[in-house]
Amino acid sequence: MYEFELCPRFEKAVGLLSQRWTALILYQLMSGPQRFCTMTEKLGVNGKTLTERLKELEQQEFVIRAVYPETPVRIEYSLTEKGMALTPIMREIEAWSKQWM
Amino acid sequence: MYEFELCPRFEKAVGLLSQRWTALILYQLMSGPQRFCTMTEKLGVNGKTLTERLKELEQQEFVIRAVYPETPVRIEYSLTEKGMALTPIMREIEAWSKQWM
DNA sequence: TAAAGTTAGTTACATAAAGTAAGTAACTTA
DNA sequence: TAAGTTACTTACTTTATGTAACTAACTTTA
């Protein structure tokens, strides 16, 4: 019934960034690999939601999960090339927020 | 209990764009002033949510509401300078989506 | 070697946000 | 005067998110 005249790729990209926490998770990972617990603390996101988001981001190849079988086990999340490519968007948001917020 | 180490302005900006529909509404308005009904049709957003979003965006001075007492009445929403300043962000999202989506 | 600690989650339940569909109000045209 | 248009609002349902306690695997300490 509705006409979707927007570019579907753009809509999909916005849909991704519009999901709560997703943009902040990606931004956080831009400063380097991070562990689960660090991310919950730094972002204030609850564990359940972070689990969901990281799984989605892993499936969509924004994020890689690396397991280091140390003592205790260390699991680190980091950005793929696709994820890294979001950096210019974040830089623009930063620039805008500095000027207008 | 949590440490928020992110720049609060950046967080606020991301929070704005992370709200469902907000980014698409702003993007839609970048192509010029729009009426309520046009926006519901083009975006597929329901009236209640569009009302809420437009009120928020008006309060935060991203959007101006103009009433034209014609027959029938015409109400148009358009971007303020603050709203227009979001264009580079949208352009980056567009560029990214073309390459990676 | 058993208790306590650390890490990365999961589960059950409560609350908040968003969606749907029908309704309202002001006005005009046929 | 009935029907149409526009811009919403309201009541109700569904979905998403949050909280807090729990599990599982492993290690350190007493």
Coordinates of C-alpha atoms (C1' of nucleotides) in Angstrom, one line a residue:
Chain A
M1 CA 0.0 0.0 0.0
Y2 CA 2.9 2.3 0.7
E3 CA 5.4 3.6 -1.9
F4 CA 9.0 3.1 -0.9
E5 CA 10.8 5.6 -3.0
L6 CA 14.0 5.6 -1.0
C7 CA 17.1 3.7 -2.2
P8 CA 16.8 0.3 -0.5
R9 CA 20.5 0.2 0.3
F10 CA 20.3 3.5 2.0
E11 CA 17.3 2.4 4.0
K12 CA 19.0 -0.7 5.0
A13 CA 22.1 1.2 6.2
V14 CA 19.9 3.6 8.2
G15 CA 18.0 0.7 9.6
L16 CA 21.2 -0.7 10.9
L17 CA 22.4 2.5 12.5
S18 CA 18.9 3.2 13.8
Q19 CA 18.9 0.1 15.9
R20 CA 19.6 1.1 19.5
W21 CA 23.2 0.6 20.6
T22 CA 24.5 -0.6 17.2
A23 CA 26.1 2.6 16.2
L24 CA 27.7 3.0 19.6
I25 CA 29.0 -0.5 19.6
L26 CA 30.6 0.0 16.2
Y27 CA 32.1 3.4 17.3
Q28 CA 33.5 1.8 20.4
L29 CA 35.2 -0.9 18.3
M30 CA 36.8 1.8 16.1
S31 CA 39.2 2.4 19.0
G32 CA 40.4 -1.2 18.7
P33 CA 39.4 -4.7 19.7
Q34 CA 37.2 -5.0 22.8
R35 CA 35.9 -7.6 25.2
F36 CA 32.3 -8.2 26.1
C37 CA 32.5 -7.0 29.6
T38 CA 34.5 -3.8 28.7
M39 CA 31.8 -2.9 26.2
T40 CA 28.9 -3.4 28.7
E41 CA 30.7 -1.1 31.1
K42 CA 31.7 1.6 28.7
L43 CA 28.4 1.8 26.8
G44 CA 26.0 1.1 29.6
V45 CA 24.3 -1.6 27.5
N46 CA 22.9 -4.7 29.2
G47 CA 24.4 -8.0 28.4
K48 CA 21.4 -9.5 26.6
T49 CA 21.2 -6.7 24.1
L50 CA 24.9 -6.6 23.6
T51 CA 24.9 -10.4 22.8
E52 CA 22.1 -9.8 20.3
R53 CA 23.8 -6.9 18.6
L54 CA 27.2 -8.6 18.4
K55 CA 25.7 -11.7 16.9
E56 CA 23.9 -9.6 14.3
L57 CA 27.0 -7.6 13.5
E58 CA 29.0 -10.8 13.2
Q59 CA 26.5 -12.4 10.9
Q60 CA 26.5 -9.3 8.7
E61 CA 30.3 -9.3 8.7
F62 CA 30.8 -6.0 10.5
V63 CA 32.5 -7.6 13.4
I64 CA 34.8 -10.6 14.0
R65 CA 34.8 -12.6 17.3
A66 CA 38.2 -14.0 18.2
V67 CA 38.7 -16.5 21.0
Y68 CA 42.0 -16.6 22.8
P69 CA 42.2 -19.9 24.9
E70 CA 44.1 -18.2 27.8
T71 CA 43.5 -18.3 31.5
P72 CA 40.8 -17.2 31.8
V73 CA 39.6 -17.3 28.3
R74 CA 39.7 -14.0 26.4
I75 CA 37.2 -13.2 23.7
E76 CA 37.7 -10.1 21.6
Y77 CA 35.5 -8.4 19.2
S78 CA 36.9 -6.3 16.4
L79 CA 35.8 -4.6 13.2
T80 CA 36.1 -6.1 9.7
E81 CA 36.9 -4.0 6.6
K82 CA 33.2 -3.5 6.1
G83 CA 32.9 -2.3 9.7
M84 CA 35.9 0.0 9.4
A85 CA 34.4 1.6 6.3
L86 CA 31.8 3.2 8.6
T87 CA 34.4 5.4 10.1
P88 CA 33.7 8.4 7.9
I89 CA 30.1 8.4 8.9
M90 CA 31.1 8.5 12.6
R91 CA 33.5 11.3 11.9
E92 CA 30.7 13.3 10.3
I93 CA 28.4 12.7 13.3
E94 CA 31.2 13.7 15.6
A95 CA 31.8 16.9 13.6
W96 CA 28.1 17.7 13.6
S97 CA 27.6 17.1 17.2
K98 CA 30.5 19.4 18.1
Q99 CA 29.0 22.2 16.2
W100 CA 25.3 21.8 16.9
M101 CA 24.7 19.8 20.1
Chain B
M1 CA 27.6 2.3 38.3
Y2 CA 28.6 2.5 34.6
E3 CA 31.4 4.6 33.2
F4 CA 30.3 6.7 30.3
E5 CA 33.6 7.6 28.6
L6 CA 32.1 8.6 25.2
C7 CA 31.7 12.3 24.3
P8 CA 28.2 13.1 25.6
R9 CA 27.5 15.3 22.5
F10 CA 28.4 12.4 20.2
E11 CA 26.2 10.1 22.3
K12 CA 23.3 12.5 22.0
A13 CA 23.7 12.8 18.3
V14 CA 23.8 9.0 17.8
G15 CA 20.8 8.7 20.2
L16 CA 18.9 11.0 17.9
L17 CA 19.7 9.1 14.8
S18 CA 19.2 5.8 16.5
Q19 CA 15.6 6.5 17.2
R20 CA 13.6 4.6 14.7
W21 CA 12.3 6.8 11.7
T22 CA 14.1 10.0 12.8
A23 CA 17.0 9.6 10.3
L24 CA 14.6 8.8 7.4
I25 CA 12.4 11.7 8.3
L26 CA 15.3 14.1 8.2
Y27 CA 16.6 12.5 5.0
Q28 CA 13.2 12.9 3.4
L29 CA 13.1 16.6 4.4
M30 CA 16.4 17.2 2.7
S31 CA 14.6 17.0 -0.7
G32 CA 12.5 20.0 0.4
P33 CA 9.4 20.8 2.5
Q34 CA 7.0 18.0 2.9
R35 CA 3.4 17.5 4.2
F36 CA 2.4 15.1 6.9
C37 CA 0.5 12.7 4.6
T38 CA 3.2 12.7 2.0
M39 CA 5.7 11.6 4.6
T40 CA 3.6 8.8 6.0
E41 CA 3.2 7.4 2.4
K42 CA 6.8 7.8 1.3
L43 CA 8.4 6.4 4.5
G44 CA 5.8 3.9 5.5
V45 CA 5.7 5.3 9.0
N46 CA 2.5 5.3 11.0
G47 CA 0.8 8.6 11.8
K48 CA 1.3 8.4 15.6
T49 CA 5.0 7.8 15.4
L50 CA 5.4 10.5 12.7
T51 CA 3.5 13.0 15.0
E52 CA 5.8 12.2 17.9
R53 CA 9.0 12.4 15.8
L54 CA 8.0 15.7 14.2
K55 CA 7.2 17.2 17.6
E56 CA 10.5 16.2 19.0
L57 CA 12.4 17.4 15.9
E58 CA 10.5 20.7 16.1
Q59 CA 11.3 21.1 19.8
Q60 CA 15.0 20.4 19.2
E61 CA 14.9 22.9 16.3
F62 CA 15.7 20.5 13.5
V63 CA 12.4 21.1 11.8
I64 CA 10.0 24.0 11.3
R65 CA 6.2 23.6 11.0
A66 CA 4.6 26.1 8.7
V67 CA 0.8 26.4 8.5
Y68 CA -0.7 27.8 5.2
P69 CA -4.4 28.7 5.8
E70 CA -5.5 27.7 2.4
T71 CA -8.4 25.5 1.4
P72 CA -7.9 22.8 2.6
V73 CA -5.2 23.9 5.1
R74 CA -1.7 23.0 4.1
I75 CA 0.9 22.2 6.7
E76 CA 4.5 21.9 5.7
Y77 CA 7.5 20.6 7.5
S78 CA 11.0 21.8 6.6
L79 CA 14.5 21.7 7.9
T80 CA 16.2 24.4 9.9
E81 CA 19.9 25.2 9.4
K82 CA 20.7 22.8 12.3
G83 CA 18.7 20.1 10.4
M84 CA 20.4 20.9 7.1
A85 CA 23.7 20.5 8.7
L86 CA 23.1 16.8 8.9
T87 CA 23.4 16.5 5.1
P88 CA 27.1 15.4 5.1
I89 CA 26.2 12.6 7.5
M90 CA 23.5 11.3 5.2
R91 CA 25.8 11.6 2.2
E92 CA 28.4 9.4 4.0
I93 CA 25.7 6.9 4.8
E94 CA 24.7 6.9 1.1
A95 CA 28.2 6.4 0.0
W96 CA 28.9 3.6 2.4
S97 CA 25.6 1.8 1.5
K98 CA 26.4 2.0 -2.2
Q99 CA 29.8 0.3 -1.6
W100 CA 29.0 -2.2 1.1
M101 CA 25.3 -3.1 1.1
Chain C
dT1 C1' 40.8 -30.9 46.5
dA2 C1' 36.9 -28.1 47.5
dA3 C1' 35.3 -23.3 47.8
dA4 C1' 35.4 -19.0 45.7
dG5 C1' 36.4 -16.1 41.7
dT6 C1' 36.3 -14.8 36.7
dT7 C1' 34.4 -14.6 32.3
dA8 C1' 30.9 -15.0 28.8
dG9 C1' 27.0 -15.6 28.2
dT10 C1' 21.4 -17.2 28.9
dT11 C1' 16.7 -17.2 30.9
dA12 C1' 12.4 -15.5 32.9
dC13 C1' 9.8 -11.9 33.8
dA14 C1' 8.6 -6.8 33.8
dT15 C1' 8.3 -2.5 31.5
dA16 C1' 8.5 0.7 27.6
dA17 C1' 8.2 1.6 22.7
dA18 C1' 6.0 1.1 18.4
dG19 C1' 2.2 -0.5 15.3
dT20 C1' -2.7 -0.8 13.8
dA21 C1' -7.1 0.6 12.9
dA22 C1' -10.7 3.3 13.9
dG23 C1' -12.2 7.9 15.4
dT24 C1' -12.3 13.3 15.8
dA25 C1' -12.3 18.1 14.3
dA26 C1' -12.2 21.7 11.1
dC27 C1' -13.1 22.9 6.8
dT28 C1' -14.8 22.7 1.6
dT29 C1' -16.8 21.2 -2.5
dA30 C1' -20.8 18.9 -5.1
Chain D
dT1 C1' -26.5 18.7 3.5
dA2 C1' -23.8 14.7 2.6
dA3 C1' -19.4 13.3 1.4
dG4 C1' -14.5 14.4 1.0
dT5 C1' -9.9 16.1 2.6
dT6 C1' -6.4 16.9 5.9
dA7 C1' -4.1 16.5 10.3
dC8 C1' -4.0 14.4 13.8
dT9 C1' -5.7 11.4 18.4
dT10 C1' -7.2 7.4 21.0
dA11 C1' -7.6 2.6 22.5
dC12 C1' -5.7 -1.5 22.1
dT13 C1' -2.1 -5.1 20.6
dT14 C1' 2.4 -6.5 19.6
dT15 C1' 7.3 -6.1 19.8
dA16 C1' 11.5 -4.5 21.8
dT17 C1' 14.3 -3.6 25.7
dG18 C1' 15.7 -3.8 30.5
dT19 C1' 16.7 -6.1 35.0
dA20 C1' 18.4 -9.5 37.8
dA21 C1' 19.4 -13.9 38.7
dC22 C1' 21.3 -18.1 36.7
dT23 C1' 24.6 -21.4 34.0
dA24 C1' 28.9 -23.3 32.3
dA25 C1' 33.7 -23.5 31.9
dC26 C1' 37.7 -22.7 33.8
dT27 C1' 41.3 -21.0 37.5
dT28 C1' 43.2 -19.6 41.7
dT29 C1' 43.6 -19.9 46.6
dA30 C1' 43.2 -21.9 51.2

